[in-house]
Amino acid sequence: MSKLSRRGWVSLALLLVLLVSTACTAMPAAPAGDSGAAGEAAATEAASGEPQRLVVAQSVDVQGLEPSNVNSRAESNIFTHMYATLYEITESGAIEPYLAESYTLSEDGKEMTFKLREGLVCHDGEALTAEDVAYTFERAADDANAFTGNTAGFVLDALDYQGVRVDSDLEVTILMGRYSSPALGLISEAFIHCKDSYEAMSLEDAAANPIGSGPYRFVEWVKDDYVLLEKVPDYGLKDVAYDEIQWKVIPEASTRTAELIAGNVDVITNVPPDQHAAIDGSGEASVNGVAGTRRMYVGFNQRDIYDDTEGGRAIKDPAVRVALQYAVDVPTICQTLLSFDCERASSMVNKPNDNANLEPYPYDPVKAGELLDAAGYPLKDDGTRFDITFMAGRGRYLNDVAVVQAIAQYLTDAGVNVDLQIMDWGSEFVPALRLHEVGPLYFVGTGGSTWSAVYDMSDLSAPDAATNYTEWNNQEWFDLWAQLGEVRDAAAEKEITDKMLEVMYNDPPWLFLYFQPDFYGVASDVDWQPRRDEIIDLTTASPK
Amino acid sequence: MTTYLVRRLLQTIVVIFGVTILSFFALHLAGDPTYLYVSERATDEEVAETRAKLGFDKPLHEQYFSYVVGLATLDLGNSLRSRTPAFELVMERMPATLELTIFAILFATLLAIPIGILSATRRGTPLDGGIMLFAMFGQSMPSFWLGIMLILVVGLWLRWLPISGQVPIIQPLLDGDFQTAITNFPDAIRHLILPGITLGVFSLARNARLVRSSMLEVLNQDYVTTAKAKGLARHTVIMRHAFRNSLIPFVTIIGLEFGFLLSGVVVTETVFSWPGVGRLVFNAINQRDIPVVQAAVVMFSLLFVLLNLIVDVVYTRLDPRIRLS
């Protein structure tokens, strides 16, 4: 019995080994969605004449393929390849013609007329004319469709959209309730689609069968797995190097890193700082970091609801707010916690549209102390100047918890007794932020642009604006903001915005920090550079 | 038997009802998710309009009543994010989750039985000690850590198995495409091994310990001594007399095991980019997509309760002394 038993176990073990080794060595051709297959294919495709595929891994999937319901940058990056826009924002922040070849603005600034290029077509072969552009805007604005995406939920509101007029086959006019300096950039975010194609589909069908106007057309979406696009043959508006691009969904950052090093994907997004060394040391890929356009700051909430707190009263004094700028060593925070050499922000506006004359506040704790002394907040016997609450959400920004802990420590070192409250982002922090009930200090980052100072400054368009979370109310700033609506000349606008940023510098509603860096992992055999504005433009990518 | 089944099914309805109450109120007590579904520049009016569109403007009891009425017709509402029916979203991903869970449960049970028996019959030997040490490690390792280690070692360094992704088997079968299911099978197994081990290793360790202790208890029973005294072969004593009786507590936990594994898929599916319900729930929780979370919780609860019912029925077959009544 004993012998037989042992033999039985040995047989079982051999069977298991056989099964595992069979599974590990048998490498049948994998289906299209298999990332392993993607990497293997990439290595041989050039030689075999197969389509060249670029595989990008990001953390989230699209929620649908409806061009008017795009809700996030991750989605918009896919749509940008399927749909063209009237104008497009380039990497440098210039706004250049795309489907349109030119535009004119009416004298009152409320009508923007676009002249389309000739011979445009959508992916199903339908001619793309002014009527289709008009349809795109009307469809997004139609309440019956209940779209909540960027075009319907933000662009149209920001434009004070009043309607659209078809002037001829190739001319279309967008009607706005008021002049808006960033209008062209905002309109450049609307994905243009053809009327006949979309009218023939229900909303459900349209959300599953995108018919675009861009350089790549839709092939397949396997939910939570990938979206596959293929190059549109003879697309005249852009010359692209890759025949196919696949957007894979890999939620876990370390898994994305492993897939990149293994050669199964070509580009990955949101690489955490702790994985930079592994990628750079692999020889297979490298990390490309870029200072993004998201403005990270500590807000000074000046609402009266904080008047019964020491800190709430203190930060109402501009001298205190200026003093605290000197108390935080922002470059060190960037280097140690974000693995990036960032330049400290001097205002809320991204380069190159900022006021170049404003020097970022240096880290000077002695000066911070002197200024706080002078403002009437000397060190007390317990070594503190005043108590203040500092609120932050968890898990929304790069290393956010570590960053706010560091800031809190710097402020503590300056004698500010900080009560740091780290909250759940979605359920606690965001609802309070929207009600302007975070503070008196709070940490947040808001999206900015490379193409318009006014766009970046529109967070503070009014004392009670939804995004003026501090309820900062500097009369000079808002007087100048009103003047912006009167000028049409870029130089005159620049003069005003520079003056406004100087006002902000001396009466800061924010403790200026940094523009959040974005990190991408890029395979060694791919030539691609990331942009500052979080747009992943793969039309500029090519094999090395 | 019929009476028993009817009574258990009625109990199932009560359990599901309780689950809906708990999940509904727990999710809503976490706050109003409207702010996550409007532009950051939205005015108070736009926020109120969106809140009304999403149905969060009504009193909580009214929202719950609408939800329960919908549940009766399997209408669990639409996903706040994708606007598609939440029930459909869950069911679309259920085959992938079932593939992973079934693989993990097979891994955890089929290996646990021989390991547990071996350990019990070699009690006190270095082999027994080694197996128990392994079991302790298996129960101590967090699954996200084990998953990442397997990815690094097996997927990245050795390059033996795929790092992430899934090749479907059940979905083609449900679609009636048997050819694709068969063609996919070898590659599907390759993709299943790492996430399956990650998900199942805790259960494997626990089950192996359970089988061992159960076997040890049975091996000391008089009837086993009698069987040995009769001169029966050792394997006959172990497999025919001891093993079958030691299975009863093991079978009892299989149903619970399934529930445990279902709860584990959230982490495993996220680490291995497995397109199942776990990842759907993970994303839905992050986005406060309440209808999707509720739909998934209800479906998981239903599966869990029904499987336990099946286990109870199987129980009577293993031990005829047990009566369902």
mmCIF file of C-alpha atoms in Angstrom, chain A residues 58-366:
data_model
loop_
_atom_site.group_PDB
_atom_site.id
_atom_site.type_symbol
_atom_site.label_atom_id
_atom_site.label_comp_id
_atom_site.label_asym_id
_atom_site.label_seq_id
_atom_site.Cartn_x
_atom_site.Cartn_y
_atom_site.Cartn_z
ATOM 1 C CA GLN A 58 -3.832 53.754 -19.347
ATOM 2 C CA SER A 59 -5.708 53.179 -16.113
ATOM 3 C CA VAL A 60 -9.326 53.671 -17.148
ATOM 4 C CA ASP A 61 -11.617 52.566 -19.927
ATOM 5 C CA VAL A 62 -13.980 54.715 -21.952
ATOM 6 C CA GLN A 63 -17.530 54.744 -20.606
ATOM 7 C CA GLY A 64 -18.985 54.813 -24.085
ATOM 8 C CA LEU A 65 -18.113 55.988 -27.573
ATOM 9 C CA GLU A 66 -20.497 58.936 -27.792
ATOM 10 C CA PRO A 67 -18.515 62.007 -28.942
ATOM 11 C CA SER A 68 -20.762 64.409 -27.030
ATOM 12 C CA ASN A 69 -20.402 62.522 -23.784
ATOM 13 C CA VAL A 70 -16.659 62.542 -23.272
ATOM 14 C CA ASN A 71 -16.022 63.095 -19.584
ATOM 15 C CA SER A 72 -12.336 62.686 -18.919
ATOM 16 C CA ARG A 73 -8.957 63.342 -20.465
ATOM 17 C CA ALA A 74 -8.362 59.583 -20.731
ATOM 18 C CA GLU A 75 -11.485 59.292 -22.910
ATOM 19 C CA SER A 76 -10.792 62.448 -24.832
ATOM 20 C CA ASN A 77 -7.331 61.173 -25.779
ATOM 21 C CA ILE A 78 -8.924 58.266 -27.629
ATOM 22 C CA PHE A 79 -11.611 60.413 -29.245
ATOM 23 C CA THR A 80 -9.036 62.936 -30.453
ATOM 24 C CA HIS A 81 -7.729 60.271 -32.802
ATOM 25 C CA MET A 82 -11.180 59.312 -34.112
ATOM 26 C CA TYR A 83 -12.701 62.774 -34.454
ATOM 27 C CA ALA A 84 -11.330 65.956 -35.930
ATOM 28 C CA THR A 85 -12.118 69.423 -34.613
ATOM 29 C CA LEU A 86 -12.514 72.767 -36.356
ATOM 30 C CA TYR A 87 -9.200 74.015 -34.988
ATOM 31 C CA GLU A 88 -6.649 72.163 -32.918
ATOM 32 C CA ILE A 89 -4.396 73.111 -30.048
ATOM 33 C CA THR A 90 -0.784 72.267 -30.752
ATOM 34 C CA GLU A 91 1.852 71.187 -28.277
ATOM 35 C CA SER A 92 3.190 74.736 -28.020
ATOM 36 C CA GLY A 93 -0.245 76.127 -27.250
ATOM 37 C CA ALA A 94 -0.857 77.598 -30.697
ATOM 38 C CA ILE A 95 -4.364 77.111 -32.106
ATOM 39 C CA GLU A 96 -4.169 76.014 -35.720
ATOM 40 C CA PRO A 97 -6.691 75.192 -38.465
ATOM 41 C CA TYR A 98 -7.830 71.569 -38.751
ATOM 42 C CA LEU A 99 -11.188 70.888 -40.422
ATOM 43 C CA ALA A 100 -11.605 74.624 -40.853
ATOM 44 C CA GLU A 101 -9.105 76.594 -42.879
ATOM 45 C CA SER A 102 -9.902 79.969 -41.323
ATOM 46 C CA TYR A 103 -12.318 81.858 -39.099
ATOM 47 C CA THR A 104 -13.575 85.382 -38.646
ATOM 48 C CA LEU A 105 -15.023 87.085 -35.591
ATOM 49 C CA SER A 106 -17.872 89.564 -35.828
ATOM 50 C CA GLU A 107 -17.311 93.095 -34.591
ATOM 51 C CA ASP A 108 -19.289 92.545 -31.400
ATOM 52 C CA GLY A 109 -17.340 89.325 -30.782
ATOM 53 C CA LYS A 110 -20.481 87.219 -30.526
ATOM 54 C CA GLU A 111 -20.346 85.428 -33.898
ATOM 55 C CA MET A 112 -17.525 83.199 -34.987
ATOM 56 C CA THR A 113 -17.672 82.082 -38.620
ATOM 57 C CA PHE A 114 -15.607 79.115 -39.756
ATOM 58 C CA LYS A 115 -14.711 78.323 -43.347
ATOM 59 C CA LEU A 116 -14.305 74.571 -43.826
ATOM 60 C CA ARG A 117 -11.815 72.885 -46.122
ATOM 61 C CA GLU A 118 -13.193 71.335 -49.280
ATOM 62 C CA GLY A 119 -13.525 67.588 -49.817
ATOM 63 C CA LEU A 120 -13.855 66.554 -46.160
ATOM 64 C CA VAL A 121 -15.536 63.214 -45.432
ATOM 65 C CA CYS A 122 -16.536 61.224 -42.360
ATOM 66 C CA HIS A 123 -15.387 57.658 -41.885
ATOM 67 C CA ASP A 124 -18.475 56.207 -43.543
ATOM 68 C CA GLY A 125 -17.851 58.255 -46.674
ATOM 69 C CA GLU A 126 -20.452 60.947 -45.988
ATOM 70 C CA ALA A 127 -19.308 64.420 -47.043
ATOM 71 C CA LEU A 128 -18.545 66.653 -44.072
ATOM 72 C CA THR A 129 -20.012 70.112 -44.589
ATOM 73 C CA ALA A 130 -21.160 73.123 -42.595
ATOM 74 C CA GLU A 131 -24.444 71.365 -41.919
ATOM 75 C CA ASP A 132 -22.562 68.601 -40.070
ATOM 76 C CA VAL A 133 -20.678 71.092 -37.933
ATOM 77 C CA ALA A 134 -23.962 72.763 -37.050
ATOM 78 C CA TYR A 135 -25.480 69.376 -36.259
ATOM 79 C CA THR A 136 -22.574 68.543 -33.937
ATOM 80 C CA PHE A 137 -23.219 71.634 -31.806
ATOM 81 C CA GLU A 138 -27.009 71.383 -31.893
ATOM 82 C CA ARG A 139 -26.945 67.720 -30.982
ATOM 83 C CA ALA A 140 -24.675 68.415 -27.993
ATOM 84 C CA ALA A 141 -26.907 71.274 -26.876
ATOM 85 C CA ASP A 142 -30.145 69.326 -27.212
ATOM 86 C CA ASP A 143 -31.514 68.774 -23.693
ATOM 87 C CA ALA A 144 -33.424 65.735 -24.913
ATOM 88 C CA ASN A 145 -30.110 63.939 -25.404
ATOM 89 C CA ALA A 146 -29.128 64.747 -21.799
ATOM 90 C CA PHE A 147 -25.422 64.734 -22.591
ATOM 91 C CA THR A 148 -23.162 65.645 -19.687
ATOM 92 C CA GLY A 149 -19.794 65.402 -21.455
ATOM 93 C CA ASN A 150 -17.229 68.128 -21.949
ATOM 94 C CA THR A 151 -18.886 69.723 -24.997
ATOM 95 C CA ALA A 152 -22.393 69.752 -23.575
ATOM 96 C CA GLY A 153 -21.489 70.284 -19.939
ATOM 97 C CA PHE A 154 -18.633 72.753 -20.207
ATOM 98 C CA VAL A 155 -17.752 74.105 -23.657
ATOM 99 C CA LEU A 156 -21.244 75.303 -24.556
ATOM 100 C CA ASP A 157 -21.749 76.911 -21.141
ATOM 101 C CA ALA A 158 -18.360 78.596 -21.292
ATOM 102 C CA LEU A 159 -19.181 79.973 -24.757
ATOM 103 C CA ASP A 160 -22.623 81.122 -23.617
ATOM 104 C CA TYR A 161 -23.763 79.204 -26.688
ATOM 105 C CA GLN A 162 -26.854 80.673 -28.363
ATOM 106 C CA GLY A 163 -27.034 78.575 -31.515
ATOM 107 C CA VAL A 164 -25.418 77.900 -34.849
ATOM 108 C CA ARG A 165 -26.085 79.139 -38.383
ATOM 109 C CA VAL A 166 -25.246 77.456 -41.675
ATOM 110 C CA ASP A 167 -24.123 80.184 -44.075
ATOM 111 C CA SER A 168 -23.162 77.974 -47.004
ATOM 112 C CA ASP A 169 -21.930 74.461 -47.659
ATOM 113 C CA LEU A 170 -18.548 75.376 -46.257
ATOM 114 C CA GLU A 171 -19.357 78.218 -43.884
ATOM 115 C CA VAL A 172 -20.861 77.920 -40.446
ATOM 116 C CA THR A 173 -21.300 80.513 -37.697
ATOM 117 C CA ILE A 174 -21.381 79.807 -33.979
ATOM 118 C CA LEU A 175 -23.468 82.309 -32.040
ATOM 119 C CA MET A 176 -22.451 83.296 -28.521
ATOM 120 C CA GLY A 177 -24.122 85.427 -25.891
ATOM 121 C CA ARG A 178 -20.950 87.432 -25.267
ATOM 122 C CA TYR A 179 -17.421 87.814 -26.512
ATOM 123 C CA SER A 180 -15.113 85.232 -25.033
ATOM 124 C CA SER A 181 -11.372 85.381 -25.517
ATOM 125 C CA PRO A 182 -10.850 81.606 -25.122
ATOM 126 C CA ALA A 183 -13.726 80.776 -27.521
ATOM 127 C CA LEU A 184 -11.517 79.383 -30.298
ATOM 128 C CA GLY A 185 -9.708 77.053 -27.920
ATOM 129 C CA LEU A 186 -12.990 75.904 -26.395
ATOM 130 C CA ILE A 187 -14.510 75.234 -29.815
ATOM 131 C CA SER A 188 -11.390 73.209 -30.606
ATOM 132 C CA GLU A 189 -12.570 70.668 -28.038
ATOM 133 C CA ALA A 190 -15.805 69.773 -29.885
ATOM 134 C CA PHE A 191 -15.560 66.512 -31.852
ATOM 135 C CA ILE A 192 -17.184 67.024 -35.249
ATOM 136 C CA HIS A 193 -19.403 64.246 -36.609
ATOM 137 C CA CYS A 194 -21.649 63.825 -39.632
ATOM 138 C CA LYS A 195 -25.383 64.435 -39.486
ATOM 139 C CA ASP A 196 -26.709 61.653 -41.696
ATOM 140 C CA SER A 197 -24.597 59.005 -39.988
ATOM 141 C CA TYR A 198 -25.695 60.009 -36.504
ATOM 142 C CA GLU A 199 -29.313 60.773 -37.294
ATOM 143 C CA ALA A 200 -29.673 57.218 -38.549
ATOM 144 C CA MET A 201 -28.605 55.837 -35.157
ATOM 145 C CA SER A 202 -30.279 55.750 -31.769
ATOM 146 C CA LEU A 203 -28.299 57.214 -28.873
ATOM 147 C CA GLU A 204 -27.465 53.676 -27.735
ATOM 148 C CA ASP A 205 -26.213 52.689 -31.192
ATOM 149 C CA ALA A 206 -24.238 55.896 -31.501
ATOM 150 C CA ALA A 207 -22.529 55.185 -28.176
ATOM 151 C CA ALA A 208 -21.302 51.849 -29.521
ATOM 152 C CA ASN A 209 -20.569 52.658 -33.170
ATOM 153 C CA PRO A 210 -18.566 55.844 -33.501
ATOM 154 C CA ILE A 211 -18.306 57.281 -36.987
ATOM 155 C CA GLY A 212 -15.566 59.850 -36.802
ATOM 156 C CA SER A 213 -13.788 62.415 -38.885
ATOM 157 C CA GLY A 214 -10.212 62.037 -37.623
ATOM 158 C CA PRO A 215 -7.075 60.219 -38.770
ATOM 159 C CA TYR A 216 -8.016 56.887 -37.164
ATOM 160 C CA ARG A 217 -11.287 55.011 -37.354
ATOM 161 C CA PHE A 218 -12.916 52.721 -34.869
ATOM 162 C CA VAL A 219 -12.350 48.959 -35.160
ATOM 163 C CA GLU A 220 -13.317 47.329 -31.866
ATOM 164 C CA TRP A 221 -14.035 48.031 -28.214
ATOM 165 C CA VAL A 222 -13.775 45.148 -25.752
ATOM 166 C CA LYS A 223 -15.055 46.626 -22.524
ATOM 167 C CA ASP A 224 -12.494 46.929 -19.736
ATOM 168 C CA ASP A 225 -9.884 45.531 -22.088
ATOM 169 C CA TYR A 226 -9.056 47.696 -25.099
ATOM 170 C CA VAL A 227 -10.160 50.048 -27.858
ATOM 171 C CA LEU A 228 -8.606 49.386 -31.249
ATOM 172 C CA LEU A 229 -8.366 52.024 -33.987
ATOM 173 C CA GLU A 230 -6.966 51.779 -37.493
ATOM 174 C CA LYS A 231 -5.509 54.402 -39.764
ATOM 175 C CA VAL A 232 -7.854 56.008 -42.273
ATOM 176 C CA PRO A 233 -6.278 55.469 -45.696
ATOM 177 C CA ASP A 234 -5.435 58.665 -47.558
ATOM 178 C CA TYR A 235 -6.500 60.940 -44.691
ATOM 179 C CA GLY A 236 -5.347 64.255 -46.018
ATOM 180 C CA LEU A 237 -5.191 66.350 -42.858
ATOM 181 C CA LYS A 238 -2.598 64.421 -40.861
ATOM 182 C CA ASP A 239 0.193 62.053 -41.753
ATOM 183 C CA VAL A 240 0.419 59.251 -39.184
ATOM 184 C CA ALA A 241 3.099 56.578 -38.817
ATOM 185 C CA TYR A 242 1.266 53.713 -37.124
ATOM 186 C CA ASP A 243 -1.368 51.622 -38.929
ATOM 187 C CA GLU A 244 -3.188 50.763 -35.723
ATOM 188 C CA ILE A 245 -3.325 52.122 -32.219
ATOM 189 C CA GLN A 246 -4.644 50.079 -29.333
ATOM 190 C CA TRP A 247 -5.664 51.671 -26.036
ATOM 191 C CA LYS A 248 -5.402 49.043 -23.356
ATOM 192 C CA VAL A 249 -6.915 49.360 -19.915
ATOM 193 C CA ILE A 250 -4.546 48.358 -17.118
ATOM 194 C CA PRO A 251 -5.713 49.904 -13.843
ATOM 195 C CA GLU A 252 -2.761 48.954 -11.650
ATOM 196 C CA ALA A 253 0.346 51.098 -12.162
ATOM 197 C CA SER A 254 2.836 48.328 -11.386
ATOM 198 C CA THR A 255 1.142 46.027 -13.914
ATOM 199 C CA ARG A 256 1.410 48.741 -16.568
ATOM 200 C CA THR A 257 5.080 49.077 -15.745
ATOM 201 C CA ALA A 258 5.631 45.316 -16.024
ATOM 202 C CA GLU A 259 3.843 45.200 -19.390
ATOM 203 C CA LEU A 260 6.007 48.069 -20.662
ATOM 204 C CA ILE A 261 9.261 46.441 -19.565
ATOM 205 C CA ALA A 262 8.098 43.108 -20.984
ATOM 206 C CA GLY A 263 7.596 44.827 -24.332
ATOM 207 C CA ASN A 264 3.866 44.171 -24.500
ATOM 208 C CA VAL A 265 2.872 47.842 -24.554
ATOM 209 C CA ASP A 266 4.640 50.852 -26.014
ATOM 210 C CA VAL A 267 3.437 53.790 -23.935
ATOM 211 C CA ILE A 268 2.059 53.878 -20.387
ATOM 212 C CA THR A 269 0.520 56.773 -18.490
ATOM 213 C CA ASN A 270 0.686 57.928 -14.852
ATOM 214 C CA VAL A 271 3.946 56.251 -13.883
ATOM 215 C CA PRO A 272 4.376 56.645 -10.103
ATOM 216 C CA PRO A 273 7.736 58.094 -8.986
ATOM 217 C CA ASP A 274 8.702 54.872 -7.194
ATOM 218 C CA GLN A 275 8.713 53.001 -10.516
ATOM 219 C CA HIS A 276 10.899 55.377 -12.495
ATOM 220 C CA ALA A 277 14.125 53.590 -11.639
ATOM 221 C CA ALA A 278 12.760 50.183 -12.669
ATOM 222 C CA ILE A 279 11.710 51.493 -16.083
ATOM 223 C CA ASP A 280 14.812 53.558 -16.717
ATOM 224 C CA GLY A 281 17.029 50.685 -15.622
ATOM 225 C CA SER A 282 15.296 48.099 -17.785
ATOM 226 C CA GLY A 283 16.944 49.088 -21.045
ATOM 227 C CA GLU A 284 13.582 48.467 -22.705
ATOM 228 C CA ALA A 285 11.913 51.799 -21.972
ATOM 229 C CA SER A 286 12.377 55.136 -20.282
ATOM 230 C CA VAL A 287 10.295 57.581 -18.281
ATOM 231 C CA ASN A 288 9.420 60.893 -19.904
ATOM 232 C CA GLY A 289 8.324 63.492 -17.411
ATOM 233 C CA VAL A 290 6.783 66.816 -18.284
ATOM 234 C CA ALA A 291 5.517 69.705 -16.165
ATOM 235 C CA GLY A 292 1.802 69.546 -16.782
ATOM 236 C CA THR A 293 -0.728 72.342 -16.900
ATOM 237 C CA ARG A 294 -2.590 71.414 -13.695
ATOM 238 C CA ARG A 295 -2.076 74.165 -11.142
ATOM 239 C CA MET A 296 -1.456 72.744 -7.680
ATOM 240 C CA TYR A 297 -2.018 75.156 -4.850
ATOM 241 C CA VAL A 298 -3.086 75.632 -1.267
ATOM 242 C CA GLY A 299 -6.198 77.800 -1.198
ATOM 243 C CA PHE A 300 -6.816 80.470 1.432
ATOM 244 C CA ASN A 301 -10.569 80.264 1.981
ATOM 245 C CA GLN A 302 -11.636 83.706 3.109
ATOM 246 C CA ARG A 303 -15.285 83.065 3.808
ATOM 247 C CA ASP A 304 -16.812 84.549 6.916
ATOM 248 C CA ILE A 305 -17.659 81.072 8.195
ATOM 249 C CA TYR A 306 -14.039 80.834 9.366
ATOM 250 C CA ASP A 307 -14.047 84.153 11.212
ATOM 251 C CA ASP A 308 -14.479 82.387 14.529
ATOM 252 C CA THR A 309 -11.148 80.619 14.048
ATOM 253 C CA GLU A 310 -7.722 82.107 14.616
ATOM 254 C CA GLY A 311 -6.426 80.871 11.266
ATOM 255 C CA GLY A 312 -9.544 81.993 9.413
ATOM 256 C CA ARG A 313 -9.042 85.530 10.651
ATOM 257 C CA ALA A 314 -5.283 85.467 10.030
ATOM 258 C CA ILE A 315 -5.454 84.562 6.338
ATOM 259 C CA LYS A 316 -7.783 87.442 5.610
ATOM 260 C CA ASP A 317 -4.685 89.614 5.906
ATOM 261 C CA PRO A 318 -2.789 89.698 2.562
ATOM 262 C CA ALA A 319 0.466 90.140 4.512
ATOM 263 C CA VAL A 320 -0.048 86.759 6.176
ATOM 264 C CA ARG A 321 -0.813 85.116 2.842
ATOM 265 C CA VAL A 322 2.374 86.578 1.353
ATOM 266 C CA ALA A 323 4.396 85.524 4.403
ATOM 267 C CA LEU A 324 3.253 81.914 4.096
ATOM 268 C CA GLN A 325 4.493 81.812 0.473
ATOM 269 C CA TYR A 326 8.029 82.028 1.871
ATOM 270 C CA ALA A 327 7.461 79.243 4.381
ATOM 271 C CA VAL A 328 7.160 76.298 1.974
ATOM 272 C CA ASP A 329 10.104 74.833 0.045
ATOM 273 C CA VAL A 330 8.313 73.849 -3.146
ATOM 274 C CA PRO A 331 11.324 72.730 -5.257
ATOM 275 C CA THR A 332 12.357 70.309 -2.503
ATOM 276 C CA ILE A 333 8.842 68.888 -2.322
ATOM 277 C CA CYS A 334 8.975 68.338 -6.083
ATOM 278 C CA GLN A 335 12.382 66.672 -6.025
ATOM 279 C CA THR A 336 11.811 64.402 -3.066
ATOM 280 C CA LEU A 337 8.146 63.502 -3.366
ATOM 281 C CA LEU A 338 7.456 63.824 -7.085
ATOM 282 C CA SER A 339 10.883 62.922 -8.517
ATOM 283 C CA PHE A 340 10.794 66.017 -10.675
ATOM 284 C CA ASP A 341 12.673 69.299 -10.852
ATOM 285 C CA CYS A 342 9.767 71.666 -11.041
ATOM 286 C CA GLU A 343 9.771 75.424 -11.114
ATOM 287 C CA ARG A 344 7.567 76.997 -8.490
ATOM 288 C CA ALA A 345 4.489 78.729 -9.840
ATOM 289 C CA SER A 346 4.324 82.508 -9.536
ATOM 290 C CA SER A 347 0.670 82.724 -10.493
ATOM 291 C CA MET A 348 -2.283 80.653 -11.657
ATOM 292 C CA VAL A 349 -1.321 80.914 -15.335
ATOM 293 C CA ASN A 350 0.752 78.400 -17.245
ATOM 294 C CA LYS A 351 3.759 79.344 -19.332
ATOM 295 C CA PRO A 352 4.058 80.925 -21.864
ATOM 296 C CA ASN A 353 1.016 83.034 -21.016
ATOM 297 C CA ASP A 354 2.071 83.985 -17.494
ATOM 298 C CA ASN A 355 3.582 87.277 -16.384
ATOM 299 C CA ALA A 356 7.291 86.682 -16.986
ATOM 300 C CA ASN A 357 8.224 89.566 -14.692
ATOM 301 C CA LEU A 358 6.935 87.794 -11.602
ATOM 302 C CA GLU A 359 9.578 85.755 -9.810
ATOM 303 C CA PRO A 360 8.323 82.713 -7.900
ATOM 304 C CA TYR A 361 8.453 83.281 -4.145
ATOM 305 C CA PRO A 362 11.683 81.744 -2.790
ATOM 306 C CA TYR A 363 11.845 79.479 0.246
ATOM 307 C CA ASP A 364 12.942 81.791 3.031
ATOM 308 C CA PRO A 365 11.663 80.681 6.447
ATOM 309 C CA VAL A 366 13.391 83.589 8.222
#
